[in-house]
mmCIF file of C-alpha atoms and ligand atoms in Angstrom:
data_model
loop_
_atom_site.group_PDB
_atom_site.id
_atom_site.type_symbol
_atom_site.label_atom_id
_atom_site.label_comp_id
_atom_site.label_asym_id
_atom_site.label_seq_id
_atom_site.Cartn_x
_atom_site.Cartn_y
_atom_site.Cartn_z
ATOM 1 C CA MET T 84 16.469 20.051 9.787
ATOM 2 C CA ASN T 85 17.137 18.146 13.024
ATOM 3 C CA GLU T 86 14.012 16.048 13.246
ATOM 4 C CA MET T 87 11.209 15.823 10.726
ATOM 5 C CA ARG T 88 8.127 17.008 12.664
ATOM 6 C CA PHE T 89 4.829 15.361 11.699
ATOM 7 C CA ALA T 90 1.183 16.275 12.049
ATOM 8 C CA LEU T 91 -1.069 13.224 11.928
ATOM 9 C CA ILE T 92 -4.511 13.831 10.434
ATOM 10 C CA GLY T 93 -6.885 10.968 11.155
ATOM 11 C CA CYS T 94 -6.426 9.126 14.461
ATOM 12 C CA GLY T 95 -8.389 5.984 13.560
ATOM 13 C CA GLU T 96 -7.269 2.376 13.201
ATOM 14 C CA ILE T 97 -4.324 3.117 10.901
ATOM 15 C CA GLY T 98 -3.557 6.571 12.322
ATOM 16 C CA GLY T 99 -3.036 4.974 15.749
ATOM 17 C CA LEU T 100 -0.515 2.511 14.331
ATOM 18 C CA ARG T 101 1.159 5.278 12.328
ATOM 19 C CA ALA T 102 1.584 7.355 15.520
ATOM 20 C CA GLU T 103 3.143 4.394 17.342
ATOM 21 C CA ALA T 104 5.542 3.807 14.441
ATOM 22 C CA LEU T 105 6.437 7.510 14.182
ATOM 23 C CA GLN T 106 7.418 7.609 17.846
ATOM 24 C CA LYS T 107 9.735 4.630 17.266
ATOM 25 C CA SER T 108 11.319 6.135 14.130
ATOM 26 C CA PRO T 109 14.730 7.789 14.469
ATOM 27 C CA GLY T 110 14.790 11.313 13.000
ATOM 28 C CA LEU T 111 10.988 11.652 12.971
ATOM 29 C CA LYS T 112 8.709 13.094 15.600
ATOM 30 C CA LEU T 113 4.948 13.390 16.060
ATOM 31 C CA VAL T 114 4.079 16.960 17.108
ATOM 32 C CA ARG T 115 0.284 17.108 16.614
ATOM 33 C CA ALA T 116 -2.677 14.750 16.418
ATOM 34 C CA CYS T 117 -5.796 15.854 14.554
ATOM 35 C CA ASP T 118 -9.215 14.222 14.253
ATOM 36 C CA VAL T 119 -12.785 15.509 14.004
ATOM 37 C CA ASP T 120 -13.695 12.824 16.513
ATOM 38 C CA ALA T 121 -12.545 14.660 19.657
ATOM 39 C CA ALA T 122 -12.581 11.644 21.963
ATOM 40 C CA ARG T 123 -10.453 9.623 19.575
ATOM 41 C CA GLY T 124 -8.071 12.461 18.718
ATOM 42 C CA LYS T 125 -7.578 13.537 22.344
ATOM 43 C CA ALA T 126 -6.941 9.966 23.484
ATOM 44 C CA LEU T 127 -4.242 9.471 20.854
ATOM 45 C CA ALA T 128 -2.707 12.900 21.543
ATOM 46 C CA ALA T 129 -2.575 12.145 25.283
ATOM 47 C CA GLN T 130 -1.076 8.707 24.661
ATOM 48 C CA HIS T 131 1.810 10.293 22.753
ATOM 49 C CA GLY T 132 2.102 13.534 24.749
ATOM 50 C CA VAL T 133 1.327 15.877 21.838
ATOM 51 C CA PRO T 134 -1.318 18.617 21.390
ATOM 52 C CA TYR T 135 -4.732 17.696 19.946
ATOM 53 C CA GLU T 136 -6.319 19.697 17.122
ATOM 54 C CA SER T 137 -9.872 19.289 15.789
ATOM 55 C CA ASP T 138 -9.460 21.386 12.604
ATOM 56 C CA TRP T 139 -7.055 19.893 10.079
ATOM 57 C CA HIS T 140 -6.251 23.313 8.562
ATOM 58 C CA ALA T 141 -5.055 24.499 11.974
ATOM 59 C CA ALA T 142 -2.952 21.345 12.363
ATOM 60 C CA LEU T 143 -0.623 22.441 9.526
ATOM 61 C CA GLY T 144 1.304 25.089 11.491
ATOM 62 C CA ASP T 145 4.861 26.365 11.025
ATOM 63 C CA ASP T 146 6.131 23.827 13.546
ATOM 64 C CA VAL T 147 5.184 21.003 11.130
ATOM 65 C CA ASP T 148 7.496 19.762 8.342
ATOM 66 C CA ALA T 149 5.437 16.816 7.135
ATOM 67 C CA VAL T 150 1.848 15.597 7.182
ATOM 68 C CA LEU T 151 0.542 12.094 7.548
ATOM 69 C CA VAL T 152 -2.870 11.867 5.886
ATOM 70 C CA SER T 153 -4.756 8.912 7.370
ATOM 71 C CA THR T 154 -8.391 9.838 6.763
ATOM 72 C CA PRO T 155 -10.871 8.223 4.345
ATOM 73 C CA PRO T 156 -9.941 8.891 0.675
ATOM 74 C CA PRO T 157 -12.307 11.814 -0.167
ATOM 75 C CA LEU T 158 -10.191 13.994 2.151
ATOM 76 C CA HIS T 159 -6.838 12.951 0.680
ATOM 77 C CA THR T 160 -6.957 15.474 -2.186
ATOM 78 C CA PRO T 161 -7.887 18.644 -0.234
ATOM 79 C CA MET T 162 -5.531 17.756 2.620
ATOM 80 C CA CYS T 163 -2.566 16.956 0.348
ATOM 81 C CA LEU T 164 -3.109 20.083 -1.792
ATOM 82 C CA GLU T 165 -3.211 22.326 1.278
ATOM 83 C CA ALA T 166 -0.162 20.651 2.815
ATOM 84 C CA PHE T 167 1.846 21.217 -0.377
ATOM 85 C CA ARG T 168 0.594 24.825 -0.616
ATOM 86 C CA LEU T 169 2.115 25.326 2.836
ATOM 87 C CA GLY T 170 5.397 23.640 1.829
ATOM 88 C CA LYS T 171 5.035 20.377 3.791
ATOM 89 C CA HIS T 172 6.097 16.877 2.756
ATOM 90 C CA VAL T 173 3.229 14.344 2.720
ATOM 91 C CA LEU T 174 2.791 10.649 3.346
ATOM 92 C CA CYS T 175 -0.746 9.818 2.232
ATOM 93 C CA GLU T 176 -2.490 6.538 2.990
ATOM 94 C CA LYS T 177 -3.662 4.269 0.214
ATOM 95 C CA PRO T 178 -5.546 4.585 -2.059
ATOM 96 C CA LEU T 179 -3.880 7.899 -2.885
ATOM 97 C CA ALA T 180 -7.144 9.143 -4.415
ATOM 98 C CA ARG T 181 -10.627 8.077 -5.514
ATOM 99 C CA SER T 182 -9.848 8.629 -9.190
ATOM 100 C CA PRO T 183 -6.877 9.110 -11.526
ATOM 101 C CA GLU T 184 -7.896 12.778 -11.950
ATOM 102 C CA GLU T 185 -7.682 13.447 -8.201
ATOM 103 C CA GLY T 186 -4.419 11.510 -8.002
ATOM 104 C CA ARG T 187 -2.868 13.590 -10.796
ATOM 105 C CA GLN T 188 -3.859 16.790 -8.973
ATOM 106 C CA ILE T 189 -2.031 15.592 -5.847
ATOM 107 C CA VAL T 190 1.101 14.507 -7.722
ATOM 108 C CA GLU T 191 1.183 17.796 -9.657
ATOM 109 C CA ALA T 192 0.829 19.824 -6.431
ATOM 110 C CA ALA T 193 3.803 17.951 -4.902
ATOM 111 C CA ARG T 194 5.866 18.570 -8.022
ATOM 112 C CA ALA T 195 5.002 22.290 -8.074
ATOM 113 C CA ALA T 196 5.801 22.647 -4.350
ATOM 114 C CA LYS T 197 9.042 20.632 -4.727
ATOM 115 C CA ARG T 198 8.049 18.553 -1.726
ATOM 116 C CA HIS T 199 8.083 14.779 -1.299
ATOM 117 C CA LEU T 200 4.850 12.823 -1.711
ATOM 118 C CA ALA T 201 4.759 9.202 -0.563
ATOM 119 C CA THR T 202 1.930 6.665 -0.743
ATOM 120 C CA GLY T 203 1.327 4.294 2.172
ATOM 121 C CA PHE T 204 2.278 1.053 0.430
ATOM 122 C CA ASN T 205 3.889 -0.468 3.497
ATOM 123 C CA TYR T 206 3.686 -4.075 2.199
ATOM 124 C CA ARG T 207 6.876 -3.315 0.281
ATOM 125 C CA PHE T 208 8.551 -3.544 3.697
ATOM 126 C CA TYR T 209 7.083 -6.878 4.749
ATOM 127 C CA PRO T 210 10.161 -9.118 5.187
ATOM 128 C CA ALA T 211 8.833 -11.827 2.847
ATOM 129 C CA ILE T 212 8.401 -9.227 0.090
ATOM 130 C CA ALA T 213 11.858 -7.755 0.721
ATOM 131 C CA ALA T 214 13.335 -11.285 0.528
ATOM 132 C CA ALA T 215 11.512 -12.022 -2.736
ATOM 133 C CA LYS T 216 12.627 -8.729 -4.259
ATOM 134 C CA SER T 217 16.258 -9.389 -3.367
ATOM 135 C CA VAL T 218 16.027 -12.882 -4.920
ATOM 136 C CA LEU T 219 14.661 -11.431 -8.179
ATOM 137 C CA ASP T 220 17.197 -8.586 -8.210
ATOM 138 C CA SER T 221 20.082 -11.034 -7.570
ATOM 139 C CA GLY T 222 19.351 -12.750 -10.901
ATOM 140 C CA ARG T 223 19.136 -16.176 -9.177
ATOM 141 C CA ILE T 224 15.813 -17.071 -10.865
ATOM 142 C CA GLY T 225 17.021 -15.721 -14.212
ATOM 143 C CA GLU T 226 15.152 -13.070 -16.166
ATOM 144 C CA LEU T 227 11.622 -12.145 -15.080
ATOM 145 C CA ASP T 228 9.009 -14.013 -17.118
ATOM 146 C CA HIS T 229 5.611 -13.628 -15.439
ATOM 147 C CA ILE T 230 3.828 -12.975 -12.136
ATOM 148 C CA ARG T 231 0.746 -14.359 -10.355
ATOM 149 C CA SER T 232 -0.603 -12.295 -7.478
ATOM 150 C CA TYR T 233 -3.576 -12.352 -5.167
ATOM 151 C CA ALA T 234 -4.969 -10.408 -2.210
ATOM 152 C CA GLY T 235 -8.210 -11.151 -0.426
ATOM 153 C CA HIS T 236 -10.283 -10.727 2.703
ATOM 154 C CA PRO T 237 -13.896 -11.588 3.525
ATOM 155 C CA GLY T 238 -15.233 -8.064 2.874
ATOM 156 C CA GLY T 239 -18.416 -6.822 4.491
ATOM 157 C CA THR T 240 -18.982 -4.518 7.424
ATOM 158 C CA GLU T 241 -18.120 -7.191 9.984
ATOM 159 C CA PHE T 242 -14.612 -7.225 8.579
ATOM 160 C CA THR T 243 -13.992 -3.540 7.872
ATOM 161 C CA HIS T 244 -15.505 -0.020 8.006
ATOM 162 C CA ALA T 245 -18.826 0.607 6.253
ATOM 163 C CA TRP T 246 -17.245 3.454 4.226
ATOM 164 C CA VAL T 247 -14.837 1.013 2.557
ATOM 165 C CA HIS T 248 -17.851 -0.367 0.648
ATOM 166 C CA ASP T 249 -19.037 3.046 -0.572
ATOM 167 C CA VAL T 250 -17.978 3.830 -4.153
ATOM 168 C CA LYS T 251 -18.294 7.583 -3.470
ATOM 169 C CA VAL T 252 -15.643 7.218 -0.743
ATOM 170 C CA MET T 253 -13.274 4.679 -2.327
ATOM 171 C CA GLY T 254 -13.869 5.050 -6.076
ATOM 172 C CA GLY T 255 -14.363 1.271 -6.413
ATOM 173 C CA GLY T 256 -14.301 -2.005 -4.482
ATOM 174 C CA ALA T 257 -11.809 -4.743 -3.604
ATOM 175 C CA LEU T 258 -9.264 -3.577 -6.183
ATOM 176 C CA VAL T 259 -8.836 -0.122 -4.622
ATOM 177 C CA ASP T 260 -9.109 -1.454 -1.058
ATOM 178 C CA ASN T 261 -6.835 -4.409 -0.209
ATOM 179 C CA GLY T 262 -6.240 -4.877 -3.943
ATOM 180 C CA ILE T 263 -4.358 -1.600 -4.291
ATOM 181 C CA HIS T 264 -1.514 -3.058 -2.182
ATOM 182 C CA ILE T 265 -1.179 -6.123 -4.419
ATOM 183 C CA LEU T 266 -1.424 -3.906 -7.507
ATOM 184 C CA ASP T 267 1.493 -1.878 -6.167
ATOM 185 C CA LEU T 268 3.507 -4.980 -5.251
ATOM 186 C CA THR T 269 2.874 -6.520 -8.660
ATOM 187 C CA ARG T 270 4.082 -3.366 -10.391
ATOM 188 C CA TYR T 271 7.040 -3.225 -7.952
ATOM 189 C CA PHE T 272 8.202 -6.622 -9.323
ATOM 190 C CA LEU T 273 6.926 -6.265 -12.908
ATOM 191 C CA GLY T 274 8.076 -2.736 -13.677
ATOM 192 C CA GLU T 275 5.964 -0.099 -15.420
ATOM 193 C CA VAL T 276 2.650 -1.352 -16.789
ATOM 194 C CA VAL T 277 1.820 -0.414 -20.390
ATOM 195 C CA GLU T 278 -1.283 -2.537 -21.064
ATOM 196 C CA VAL T 279 -4.253 -3.564 -18.903
ATOM 197 C CA LYS T 280 -7.150 -5.927 -19.440
ATOM 198 C CA GLY T 281 -9.590 -6.844 -16.702
ATOM 199 C CA PHE T 282 -12.905 -7.927 -15.320
ATOM 200 C CA ARG T 283 -14.816 -7.070 -12.154
ATOM 201 C CA THR T 284 -17.722 -8.930 -10.573
ATOM 202 C CA GLY T 285 -20.094 -8.012 -7.773
ATOM 203 C CA HIS T 286 -22.485 -10.884 -7.203
ATOM 204 C CA VAL T 287 -21.419 -11.714 -3.639
ATOM 205 C CA TRP T 288 -21.900 -8.532 -1.587
ATOM 206 C CA SER T 289 -23.757 -6.351 -4.109
ATOM 207 C CA PHE T 290 -22.332 -3.058 -2.777
ATOM 208 C CA GLU T 291 -23.320 -0.605 -5.494
ATOM 209 C CA GLY T 292 -20.368 0.325 -7.735
ATOM 210 C CA CYS T 293 -17.960 -1.834 -5.715
ATOM 211 C CA GLU T 294 -16.640 -5.094 -7.155
ATOM 212 C CA ASP T 295 -16.066 -7.926 -4.746
ATOM 213 C CA ASN T 296 -13.628 -9.555 -7.151
ATOM 214 C CA ALA T 297 -11.380 -8.001 -9.786
ATOM 215 C CA PHE T 298 -9.200 -9.917 -12.229
ATOM 216 C CA ALA T 299 -6.490 -8.243 -14.245
ATOM 217 C CA LEU T 300 -3.865 -9.011 -16.844
ATOM 218 C CA LEU T 301 -1.043 -6.490 -16.867
ATOM 219 C CA ARG T 302 1.782 -6.278 -19.394
ATOM 220 C CA ASN T 303 5.033 -4.350 -19.088
ATOM 221 C CA SER T 304 6.988 -2.840 -21.985
ATOM 222 C CA ARG T 305 9.211 -5.956 -22.284
ATOM 223 C CA GLY T 306 6.163 -8.199 -22.727
ATOM 224 C CA ASN T 307 6.127 -9.776 -19.239
ATOM 225 C CA ILE T 308 2.625 -10.553 -17.986
ATOM 226 C CA ALA T 309 1.133 -10.381 -14.503
ATOM 227 C CA GLN T 310 -2.127 -12.091 -13.612
ATOM 228 C CA LEU T 311 -3.746 -10.492 -10.542
ATOM 229 C CA GLN T 312 -6.858 -11.002 -8.426
ATOM 230 C CA ALA T 313 -8.234 -8.850 -5.619
ATOM 231 C CA SER T 314 -11.099 -10.283 -3.580
ATOM 232 C CA TRP T 315 -13.686 -9.473 -0.946
ATOM 233 C CA SER T 316 -14.817 -13.103 -0.822
ATOM 234 C CA GLU T 317 -11.732 -14.698 0.672
ATOM 235 C CA TRP T 318 -13.705 -16.470 3.360
ATOM 236 C CA ARG T 319 -10.594 -17.854 5.082
ATOM 237 C CA GLY T 320 -9.544 -14.343 6.148
ATOM 238 C CA TYR T 321 -7.009 -11.737 5.135
ATOM 239 C CA ARG T 322 -4.163 -12.994 2.961
ATOM 240 C CA PHE T 323 -1.993 -12.089 0.028
ATOM 241 C CA ARG T 324 0.496 -13.876 -2.162
ATOM 242 C CA ILE T 325 2.808 -12.988 -5.018
ATOM 243 C CA GLU T 326 4.598 -15.536 -7.213
ATOM 244 C CA VAL T 327 7.366 -14.268 -9.462
ATOM 245 C CA TYR T 328 8.520 -16.617 -12.218
ATOM 246 C CA GLY T 329 11.842 -16.273 -13.989
ATOM 247 C CA THR T 330 13.607 -18.143 -16.791
ATOM 248 C CA ARG T 331 15.437 -20.430 -14.296
ATOM 249 C CA GLY T 332 13.200 -20.536 -11.229
ATOM 250 C CA CYS T 333 10.646 -18.714 -9.145
ATOM 251 C CA VAL T 334 10.239 -16.887 -5.854
ATOM 252 C CA ARG T 335 6.985 -16.785 -3.917
ATOM 253 C CA ALA T 336 6.067 -14.579 -0.950
ATOM 254 C CA SER T 337 2.923 -14.727 1.147
ATOM 255 C CA TYR T 338 1.309 -13.422 4.313
ATOM 256 C CA PRO T 339 0.010 -14.581 6.782
ATOM 257 C CA PRO T 340 2.103 -16.335 7.891
ATOM 258 C CA MET T 341 5.104 -14.340 6.721
ATOM 259 C CA TYR T 342 6.926 -16.732 4.391
ATOM 260 C CA ALA T 343 8.882 -16.799 1.155
ATOM 261 C CA ASP T 344 10.662 -19.472 -0.809
ATOM 262 C CA ALA T 345 12.700 -19.649 -3.949
ATOM 263 C CA VAL T 346 13.561 -22.518 -6.297
ATOM 264 C CA TRP T 347 16.027 -22.174 -9.132
ATOM 265 C CA SER T 348 18.554 -24.022 -11.250
ATOM 266 C CA GLU T 349 21.900 -22.764 -12.463
ATOM 267 C CA LYS T 350 20.883 -23.570 -16.039
ATOM 268 C CA PRO T 351 17.542 -24.570 -17.642
ATOM 269 C CA GLY T 352 16.923 -28.265 -16.983
ATOM 270 C CA GLY T 353 19.641 -28.427 -14.302
ATOM 271 C CA PRO T 354 19.139 -29.644 -10.705
ATOM 272 C CA MET T 355 16.804 -27.397 -8.677
ATOM 273 C CA ARG T 356 17.983 -25.664 -5.522
ATOM 274 C CA ARG T 357 15.679 -24.294 -2.855
ATOM 275 C CA GLU T 358 15.794 -21.621 -0.165
ATOM 276 C CA ARG T 359 13.072 -20.955 2.391
ATOM 277 C CA PHE T 360 12.636 -17.693 4.290
ATOM 278 C CA PHE T 361 11.013 -18.022 7.730
ATOM 279 C CA PHE T 362 10.547 -15.142 10.166
ATOM 280 C CA PRO T 363 10.126 -16.855 13.563
ATOM 281 C CA ALA T 364 10.795 -13.772 15.739
ATOM 282 C CA LEU T 365 8.119 -11.816 13.876
ATOM 283 C CA GLN T 366 5.663 -14.708 14.134
ATOM 284 C CA ILE T 367 6.121 -14.937 17.900
ATOM 285 C CA LYS T 368 5.678 -11.177 18.374
ATOM 286 C CA GLU T 369 2.638 -11.228 16.081
ATOM 287 C CA ARG T 370 1.128 -14.016 18.145
ATOM 288 C CA LEU T 371 1.608 -11.900 21.283
ATOM 289 C CA LYS T 372 0.655 -8.501 19.841
ATOM 290 C CA SER T 373 -1.523 -9.383 16.790
ATOM 291 C CA TYR T 374 -0.992 -8.394 13.160
ATOM 292 C CA ARG T 375 -0.518 -4.820 14.398
ATOM 293 C CA PHE T 376 3.068 -5.650 15.365
ATOM 294 C CA THR T 377 3.913 -6.467 11.731
ATOM 295 C CA VAL T 378 2.127 -3.369 10.440
ATOM 296 C CA VAL T 379 3.966 -1.056 12.857
ATOM 297 C CA GLN T 380 7.341 -2.620 11.941
ATOM 298 C CA SER T 381 6.622 -2.038 8.250
ATOM 299 C CA PHE T 382 5.576 1.575 8.972
ATOM 300 C CA ILE T 383 8.883 2.185 10.810
ATOM 301 C CA GLU T 384 10.836 1.006 7.752
ATOM 302 C CA GLU T 385 8.568 2.973 5.444
ATOM 303 C CA PHE T 386 9.167 6.133 7.499
ATOM 304 C CA ALA T 387 12.938 5.619 7.237
ATOM 305 C CA GLY T 388 12.447 5.432 3.462
ATOM 306 C CA PHE T 389 10.274 8.561 3.561
ATOM 307 C CA LEU T 390 12.995 10.499 5.359
ATOM 308 C CA ARG T 391 15.643 9.374 2.831
ATOM 309 C CA ALA T 392 13.365 10.175 -0.113
ATOM 310 C CA ALA T 393 12.618 13.661 1.246
ATOM 311 C CA GLN T 394 16.416 14.176 1.340
ATOM 312 C CA GLY T 395 16.630 13.114 -2.318
ATOM 313 C CA GLN T 396 18.019 9.613 -1.693
ATOM 314 C CA ALA T 397 16.878 6.345 -3.300
ATOM 315 C CA THR T 398 14.530 4.092 -1.308
ATOM 316 C CA PRO T 399 12.128 1.209 -1.951
ATOM 317 C CA ALA T 400 9.325 3.296 -0.374
ATOM 318 C CA ALA T 401 6.446 4.085 -2.734
ATOM 319 C CA SER T 402 6.245 7.600 -4.141
ATOM 320 C CA GLY T 403 3.258 9.683 -5.161
ATOM 321 C CA HIS T 404 3.825 8.471 -8.724
ATOM 322 C CA ASP T 405 3.532 4.869 -7.493
ATOM 323 C CA GLY T 406 0.274 5.740 -5.721
ATOM 324 C CA LEU T 407 -1.104 7.407 -8.830
ATOM 325 C CA ARG T 408 -0.107 4.519 -11.119
ATOM 326 C CA ALA T 409 -1.893 2.041 -8.853
ATOM 327 C CA VAL T 410 -5.096 4.113 -9.016
ATOM 328 C CA GLU T 411 -4.754 4.527 -12.798
ATOM 329 C CA ILE T 412 -4.297 0.773 -13.299
ATOM 330 C CA ALA T 413 -7.274 -0.041 -11.051
ATOM 331 C CA HIS T 414 -9.478 2.311 -13.036
ATOM 332 C CA ALA T 415 -8.123 0.875 -16.291
ATOM 333 C CA VAL T 416 -9.354 -2.541 -15.073
ATOM 334 C CA TYR T 417 -12.786 -0.972 -14.444
ATOM 335 C CA GLN T 418 -12.811 0.565 -17.916
ATOM 336 C CA SER T 419 -11.728 -2.690 -19.546
ATOM 337 C CA SER T 420 -14.392 -4.597 -17.634
ATOM 338 C CA ALA T 421 -17.077 -2.125 -18.751
ATOM 339 C CA ASP T 422 -16.225 -1.901 -22.463
ATOM 340 C CA GLY T 423 -14.364 -5.169 -23.067
ATOM 341 C CA GLY T 424 -11.352 -3.321 -24.402
ATOM 342 C CA THR T 425 -7.702 -3.084 -23.509
ATOM 343 C CA VAL T 426 -6.293 0.053 -21.896
ATOM 344 C CA LEU T 427 -2.881 1.200 -23.107
ATOM 345 C CA PHE T 428 -0.520 3.465 -21.190
ATOM 346 C CA PRO T 429 2.308 5.217 -23.025
ATOM 347 C CA ALA T 430 5.639 3.384 -22.359
HETATM 348 N N1 NAD O 614 -1.615 0.983 4.819
HETATM 349 C C1 NAD O 614 -2.538 0.096 5.112
HETATM 350 O O1 NAD O 614 -2.273 -1.103 5.162
HETATM 351 C C2 NAD O 614 -3.960 0.540 5.361
HETATM 352 C C3 NAD O 614 -4.873 -0.361 5.915
HETATM 353 C C4 NAD O 614 -6.184 0.080 6.133
HETATM 354 C C5 NAD O 614 -6.559 1.363 5.778
HETATM 355 N N2 NAD O 614 -5.652 2.205 5.203
HETATM 356 C C6 NAD O 614 -6.034 3.569 4.799
HETATM 357 O O2 NAD O 614 -5.788 4.444 5.913
HETATM 358 C C7 NAD O 614 -6.754 5.506 5.914
HETATM 359 C C8 NAD O 614 -7.488 5.497 7.256
HETATM 360 O O3 NAD O 614 -8.110 4.231 7.450
HETATM 361 P P1 NAD O 614 -8.574 3.756 8.918
HETATM 362 O O4 NAD O 614 -8.839 2.305 8.807
HETATM 363 O O5 NAD O 614 -7.637 4.257 9.936
HETATM 364 O O6 NAD O 614 -9.953 4.540 9.020
HETATM 365 P P2 NAD O 614 -10.712 5.020 10.347
HETATM 366 O O7 NAD O 614 -12.120 5.280 9.951
HETATM 367 O O8 NAD O 614 -10.436 4.055 11.460
HETATM 368 O O9 NAD O 614 -9.990 6.377 10.699
HETATM 369 C C9 NAD O 614 -10.153 7.542 9.928
HETATM 370 C C10 NAD O 614 -10.124 8.722 10.902
HETATM 371 O O10 NAD O 614 -10.203 9.939 10.145
HETATM 372 C C11 NAD O 614 -10.971 10.848 10.917
HETATM 373 N N3 NAD O 614 -11.485 11.953 10.109
HETATM 374 C C12 NAD O 614 -12.526 11.928 9.239
HETATM 375 N N4 NAD O 614 -12.722 13.161 8.729
HETATM 376 C C13 NAD O 614 -11.766 13.964 9.265
HETATM 377 C C14 NAD O 614 -11.451 15.358 9.122
HETATM 378 N N5 NAD O 614 -12.165 16.160 8.317
HETATM 379 N N6 NAD O 614 -10.425 15.859 9.840
HETATM 380 C C15 NAD O 614 -9.701 15.060 10.672
HETATM 381 N N7 NAD O 614 -9.959 13.741 10.852
HETATM 382 C C16 NAD O 614 -10.973 13.201 10.150
HETATM 383 C C17 NAD O 614 -12.092 9.974 11.489
HETATM 384 O O11 NAD O 614 -12.752 10.603 12.578
HETATM 385 C C18 NAD O 614 -11.309 8.729 11.876
HETATM 386 O O12 NAD O 614 -10.842 8.772 13.218
HETATM 387 C C19 NAD O 614 -7.644 5.258 4.696
HETATM 388 O O13 NAD O 614 -7.150 5.991 3.597
HETATM 389 C C20 NAD O 614 -7.489 3.760 4.445
HETATM 390 O O14 NAD O 614 -7.759 3.394 3.107
HETATM 391 C C21 NAD O 614 -4.370 1.820 5.010
#
């Protein structure tokens, strides 16, 4: 295969940024733009010099190797299943599915088709997160002990689409919206989650079936704990933070602004050293071009990972399994909140 040729389904807010990133990604090429909203789809197709298609089935022609699913979640399952039936690779936006059952169907279809399924967890490629991960992996802060993580935005239809607050569309609230990214990042640092306990509350916005805050305790098989919150009542605006504590120090990454720092000692009780990670070039470009600059950069790196993964190589990019696990953990938090119990996953 010379270039991996993509059809984009869904030319909305994220689809537009995905198209821009695809065109800047070596080895990848956008060949079709599809949206039921003709004005939107045609405008994006014209911007990138590719044909427009209104019917997503017709967008999956023989000239397409991979599909980018960037529609609201109820369409993720039928679109992914059809793409795999036709032998395409798929990058599907988060949340992978509205429920664990739908997610399992998608993952199983990818496995049966022997095609690559990726989930759009692009925060893994935010430079502060990459810096924090390399600090943990270097062993500088010792062995992993525990994690605190948080993601929030103000919620409500002034901040985001009305459909994001519809349980029939999303399968839940803050935890499967912005929270699904921090769930993935937490699991990225923690390793596989075997036990979940959680609470959800909905007194702020009162969107039926959608929590505006979710609180979770996650445990991995080695006994390390993560404490996580996802919120739709972060009145100061969009932000997330992850703090990873080890036996000899800690590393913390946050956005916005993009920043990470690490403190550690060579031995317990020894003098503390500190390293700060600033990203001034990114901050200047973000100031000029908005947060979209950062998102597009992360998509470009994610696409490079997608290409490597489809060729069977290792990459930090999130797989379909990662997307499914995030949905399963979110729904375990819902179950725990409803019945007061603890949800166990086989190690
Ligand atoms: N990775 C991220 O950081 C991130 C951030 C926000 C949203 N998302 C996810 O990206 C996806 C898209 O979100 P968005 O904010 O771009 O939404 P959006 O509403 O702006 O765009 C969705 C597009 O899908 C189109 N669409 C709907 N039904 C269709 C159909 N049957 N065939 C073809 N097109 C159809 C709509 O017309 C619309 O243009 C969602 O899954 C969302 O959860 C990801």
